[in-house]
Amino acid sequence: MGQEYILVTGATSGIGAALAQGLVRDGVPVVACGRNRERLDMFMKLGGGGITLSYPFDLTDTAHLEGSLTAFLADHACNIRGFVHCAGVYPIAPLRMMSDADAHDVMDVNLFSAMAILRALVKKRVNHGALASVVMVSSINSYRGASGFTAYCASKGAVDAFVRAAATELAPRVRINAVRSGIIQTHGTDEQTKEAQAIFQQPEAHGYLLGNGSTDDVVSMIRYLLSERARWITGQCFTVDGGLTAH
């Protein structure tokens, strides 16, 4: 078997970037996946104790993803022991204005790309039985409605359901869980609605009992679920939201 890595999608921004960079700093080998080659190149220059491989790919191209990843792993003689799907898109539009193309892109990136990746990783001839743990980044919007986010909410609800189904199929060799995040201020959310900005300015007034969260708050849960400390946990969706859904 070759060197074992953690594959992180969405590794160039937000939660994905914080996770990938933290793993590299701690000496963990990482395959960083993103569609922006320039940002991936910048990530590769950060250095750290871990080995980093860059895998540029547009996750909307789900038809070619499994074959592309299979070839990538063979070319680099590497295996994936952990997979974290952080990539996500969230176009803001009323349902009446949401195009089929935009809706399909949301489902492709947020769910179907992860399914294509897993199809490759669970094949012994591709990944040699290395995969042990999978974490999907979900959202509290998987069960809380949000105006203008119909496709996003639907995709995250599907992620939660997929995790439960895949856990029953992949056990006992592979554990799969999800982390439902509350709203976290990142470069992506900086470009969101005035409502989002109002939450960041007064989180407690909008139900976030513990104030604003950070990417590190979500990353710590992801890393726990990746680790052997979570060896008896699968098929679960953990909420990390500063207490928003406690009331």
Short mmCIF file of C-alpha atoms in Angstrom, two decimals:
data_model
loop_
_atom_site.label_atom_id
_atom_site.label_comp_id
_atom_site.label_asym_id
_atom_site.label_seq_id
_atom_site.Cartn_x
_atom_site.Cartn_y
_atom_site.Cartn_z
CA MET A 1 0.00 0.00 0.00
CA GLY A 2 1.10 3.56 -0.68
CA GLN A 3 1.12 6.59 1.60
CA GLU A 4 -2.25 7.23 3.29
CA TYR A 5 -3.88 10.65 3.05
CA ILE A 6 -6.91 12.63 4.18
CA LEU A 7 -8.87 13.91 1.16
CA VAL A 8 -10.50 17.30 1.77
CA THR A 9 -12.83 18.84 -0.79
CA GLY A 10 -13.44 22.58 -0.69
CA ALA A 11 -9.90 22.90 0.64
CA THR A 12 -9.29 26.44 -0.60
CA SER A 13 -11.81 28.33 1.52
CA GLY A 14 -13.87 28.34 4.69
CA ILE A 15 -14.11 25.21 6.80
CA GLY A 16 -12.27 23.12 4.22
CA ALA A 17 -9.27 25.44 4.19
CA ALA A 18 -9.11 25.60 7.99
CA LEU A 19 -9.28 21.80 8.21
CA ALA A 20 -6.70 21.11 5.50
CA GLN A 21 -4.25 23.69 6.82
CA GLY A 22 -4.57 22.39 10.37
CA LEU A 23 -3.95 18.81 9.26
CA VAL A 24 -0.86 19.83 7.30
CA ARG A 25 0.51 21.81 10.26
CA ASP A 26 0.12 18.68 12.39
CA GLY A 27 2.04 16.55 9.92
CA VAL A 28 -0.96 14.75 8.41
CA PRO A 29 -0.71 13.99 4.66
CA VAL A 30 -3.52 15.77 2.79
CA VAL A 31 -5.00 15.63 -0.70
CA ALA A 32 -6.45 19.12 -1.18
CA CYS A 33 -9.28 19.26 -3.70
CA GLY A 34 -10.66 22.49 -5.15
CA ARG A 35 -11.56 23.96 -8.51
CA ASN A 36 -9.44 27.11 -8.15
CA ARG A 37 -5.91 26.17 -9.22
CA GLU A 38 -4.40 29.45 -8.02
CA ARG A 39 -5.76 28.99 -4.50
CA LEU A 40 -4.59 25.38 -4.46
CA ASP A 41 -1.11 26.52 -5.50
CA MET A 42 -1.11 29.05 -2.64
CA PHE A 43 -2.19 26.31 -0.23
CA MET A 44 0.65 24.09 -1.42
CA LYS A 45 3.14 26.84 -0.53
CA LEU A 46 1.98 27.12 3.08
CA GLY A 47 4.25 24.31 4.14
CA GLY A 48 3.99 22.39 7.38
CA GLY A 49 4.84 18.94 8.61
CA GLY A 50 2.51 17.04 6.33
CA ILE A 51 2.76 15.95 2.71
CA THR A 52 0.28 17.79 0.48
CA LEU A 53 -1.03 16.76 -2.91
CA SER A 54 -3.11 19.10 -5.05
CA TYR A 55 -6.16 17.71 -6.84
CA PRO A 56 -7.84 20.44 -8.92
CA PHE A 57 -11.31 19.41 -10.06
CA ASP A 58 -14.67 21.09 -10.68
CA LEU A 59 -17.10 19.01 -8.64
CA THR A 60 -20.03 19.91 -10.88
CA ASP A 61 -18.52 17.46 -13.38
CA THR A 62 -19.77 14.39 -11.53
CA ALA A 63 -19.80 12.25 -14.70
CA HIS A 64 -15.99 12.24 -14.86
CA LEU A 65 -15.15 12.54 -11.16
CA GLU A 66 -14.84 8.86 -10.26
CA GLY A 67 -12.56 8.12 -13.21
CA SER A 68 -10.47 11.23 -12.57
CA LEU A 69 -9.94 10.42 -8.90
CA THR A 70 -9.12 6.79 -9.68
CA ALA A 71 -6.41 7.92 -12.10
CA PHE A 72 -5.09 10.51 -9.62
CA LEU A 73 -4.66 7.94 -6.85
CA ALA A 74 -2.89 5.55 -9.20
CA ASP A 75 -0.60 8.25 -10.59
CA HIS A 76 0.47 9.35 -7.09
CA ALA A 77 0.55 5.86 -5.55
CA CYS A 78 -1.54 7.07 -2.63
CA ASN A 79 -4.52 5.80 -0.64
CA ILE A 80 -7.25 7.71 1.16
CA ARG A 81 -7.91 6.72 4.78
CA GLY A 82 -10.16 9.69 5.57
CA PHE A 83 -12.48 11.75 3.38
CA VAL A 84 -14.08 15.06 4.39
CA HIS A 85 -16.56 16.67 2.03
CA CYS A 86 -16.45 20.40 2.78
CA ALA A 87 -17.21 21.66 -0.73
CA GLY A 88 -20.54 23.41 -1.01
CA VAL A 89 -22.40 26.02 -3.02
CA TYR A 90 -25.39 28.06 -1.93
CA PRO A 91 -26.87 30.33 -4.60
CA ILE A 92 -29.39 32.74 -3.13
CA ALA A 93 -32.56 32.98 -5.20
CA PRO A 94 -36.33 32.73 -4.72
CA LEU A 95 -37.74 29.39 -5.84
CA ARG A 96 -39.55 31.03 -8.76
CA MET A 97 -36.21 32.29 -10.09
CA MET A 98 -34.07 29.20 -9.46
CA SER A 99 -32.97 27.71 -12.77
CA ASP A 100 -32.66 23.97 -13.36
CA ALA A 101 -28.94 24.45 -14.02
CA ASP A 102 -28.35 26.20 -10.69
CA ALA A 103 -30.38 23.62 -8.79
CA HIS A 104 -28.44 20.76 -10.40
CA ASP A 105 -25.12 22.45 -9.60
CA VAL A 106 -26.09 22.64 -5.92
CA MET A 107 -26.98 18.95 -5.77
CA ASP A 108 -23.89 17.97 -7.79
CA VAL A 109 -21.43 19.81 -5.55
CA ASN A 110 -23.13 19.31 -2.18
CA LEU A 111 -24.09 15.64 -2.57
CA PHE A 112 -23.54 13.82 -5.86
CA SER A 113 -19.82 14.61 -6.05
CA ALA A 114 -19.32 13.06 -2.61
CA MET A 115 -21.18 9.96 -3.77
CA ALA A 116 -18.94 9.71 -6.84
CA ILE A 117 -15.82 10.08 -4.69
CA LEU A 118 -17.02 7.39 -2.30
CA ARG A 119 -17.78 5.03 -5.18
CA ALA A 120 -14.09 5.20 -6.04
CA LEU A 121 -12.76 5.06 -2.49
CA VAL A 122 -14.67 1.95 -1.43
CA LYS A 123 -13.38 -0.08 -4.39
CA LYS A 124 -10.51 -2.29 -3.24
CA ARG A 125 -8.72 -2.14 -6.59
CA VAL A 126 -8.73 1.68 -6.38
CA ASN A 127 -8.09 2.48 -2.69
CA HIS A 128 -6.92 -0.92 -1.42
CA GLY A 129 -9.30 -0.97 1.55
CA ALA A 130 -7.66 2.08 3.13
CA LEU A 131 -10.81 4.14 3.75
CA ALA A 132 -11.82 4.17 7.43
CA SER A 133 -13.74 7.38 8.13
CA VAL A 134 -15.87 9.87 6.18
CA VAL A 135 -17.27 13.18 7.38
CA MET A 136 -19.81 15.20 5.41
CA VAL A 137 -20.24 18.89 6.23
CA SER A 138 -23.97 19.46 6.48
CA SER A 139 -25.92 22.42 7.86
CA ILE A 140 -28.65 23.24 10.32
CA ASN A 141 -30.55 24.18 7.15
CA SER A 142 -30.94 20.45 6.53
CA TYR A 143 -33.96 20.72 8.82
CA ARG A 144 -34.52 24.48 9.25
CA GLY A 145 -36.04 26.30 6.32
CA ALA A 146 -34.47 29.46 4.94
CA SER A 147 -36.06 31.73 2.37
CA GLY A 148 -34.02 31.90 -0.84
CA PHE A 149 -32.12 28.72 -0.05
CA THR A 150 -34.51 26.02 -1.26
CA ALA A 151 -31.94 24.06 -3.28
CA TYR A 152 -29.30 24.39 -0.57
CA CYS A 153 -31.66 23.23 2.19
CA ALA A 154 -32.79 20.30 0.04
CA SER A 155 -29.19 19.28 -0.68
CA LYS A 156 -28.23 19.29 2.99
CA GLY A 157 -31.31 17.30 3.95
CA ALA A 158 -30.22 14.77 1.34
CA VAL A 159 -26.71 14.73 2.83
CA ASP A 160 -28.10 13.78 6.25
CA ALA A 161 -30.21 10.99 4.77
CA PHE A 162 -27.28 9.75 2.68
CA VAL A 163 -25.05 9.53 5.75
CA ARG A 164 -27.53 7.30 7.57
CA ALA A 165 -28.01 5.01 4.56
CA ALA A 166 -24.32 4.79 3.67
CA ALA A 167 -23.39 4.03 7.28
CA THR A 168 -25.57 0.91 7.24
CA GLU A 169 -24.00 -0.21 3.97
CA LEU A 170 -20.34 0.53 4.66
CA ALA A 171 -20.09 -0.73 8.26
CA PRO A 172 -18.04 -2.09 9.90
CA ARG A 173 -15.03 -1.15 7.74
CA VAL A 174 -16.00 2.48 7.06
CA ARG A 175 -17.61 4.97 9.43
CA ILE A 176 -19.54 7.92 7.95
CA ASN A 177 -20.95 10.87 9.88
CA ALA A 178 -22.04 14.46 9.28
CA VAL A 179 -21.48 17.76 11.05
CA ARG A 180 -24.38 20.20 10.87
CA SER A 181 -22.91 23.65 11.17
CA GLY A 182 -24.59 26.88 12.13
CA ILE A 183 -23.66 29.98 10.18
CA ILE A 184 -19.91 30.67 10.32
CA GLN A 185 -18.32 33.88 9.10
CA THR A 186 -16.05 33.04 6.17
CA HIS A 187 -15.15 34.66 2.86
CA GLY A 188 -18.26 33.05 1.37
CA THR A 189 -20.66 34.27 4.03
CA ASP A 190 -19.13 37.75 3.86
CA GLU A 191 -20.87 37.98 0.49
CA GLN A 192 -24.23 36.79 1.77
CA THR A 193 -27.40 38.64 2.66
CA LYS A 194 -27.95 41.53 5.05
CA GLU A 195 -29.70 39.02 7.33
CA ALA A 196 -26.47 37.02 7.62
CA GLN A 197 -24.48 40.13 8.41
CA ALA A 198 -27.01 41.04 11.10
CA ILE A 199 -26.47 37.64 12.73
CA PHE A 200 -22.71 38.15 12.87
CA GLN A 201 -23.17 41.59 14.43
CA GLN A 202 -25.64 40.44 17.11
CA PRO A 203 -25.55 36.63 17.27
CA GLU A 204 -27.24 36.31 20.67
CA ALA A 205 -30.20 38.39 19.47
CA HIS A 206 -30.67 35.88 16.63
CA GLY A 207 -30.64 32.80 18.84
CA TYR A 208 -26.93 31.91 18.91
CA LEU A 209 -26.64 31.37 22.66
CA LEU A 210 -22.85 31.15 22.61
CA GLY A 211 -22.25 34.02 20.21
CA ASN A 212 -20.41 33.74 16.91
CA GLY A 213 -18.66 30.53 16.00
CA SER A 214 -15.49 30.04 14.01
CA THR A 215 -14.24 27.51 11.50
CA ASP A 216 -12.14 25.98 14.29
CA ASP A 217 -15.30 25.09 16.22
CA VAL A 218 -16.49 22.96 13.31
CA VAL A 219 -13.05 21.62 12.43
CA SER A 220 -12.53 20.26 15.95
CA MET A 221 -15.65 18.10 15.61
CA ILE A 222 -14.61 16.93 12.14
CA ARG A 223 -11.18 15.90 13.37
CA TYR A 224 -12.69 14.03 16.30
CA LEU A 225 -14.98 12.08 13.96
CA LEU A 226 -12.04 11.28 11.68
CA SER A 227 -10.03 9.90 14.57
CA GLU A 228 -10.04 6.53 16.29
CA ARG A 229 -11.55 8.20 19.35
CA ALA A 230 -14.83 8.08 17.41
CA ARG A 231 -14.43 4.39 16.55
CA TRP A 232 -17.93 3.54 17.83
CA ILE A 233 -19.78 6.34 16.03
CA THR A 234 -21.35 6.05 12.59
CA GLY A 235 -24.49 7.20 10.80
CA GLN A 236 -24.84 10.27 13.02
CA CYS A 237 -25.37 13.97 12.30
CA PHE A 238 -23.80 16.21 14.94
CA THR A 239 -25.00 19.80 15.35
CA VAL A 240 -22.41 22.50 16.02
CA ASP A 241 -24.38 25.74 16.13
CA GLY A 242 -23.69 27.72 19.28
CA GLY A 243 -27.00 26.64 20.79
CA LEU A 244 -29.24 28.00 18.03
CA THR A 245 -31.37 24.86 17.77
CA ALA A 246 -31.55 24.33 21.53
CA HIS A 247 -34.73 26.43 21.64
#
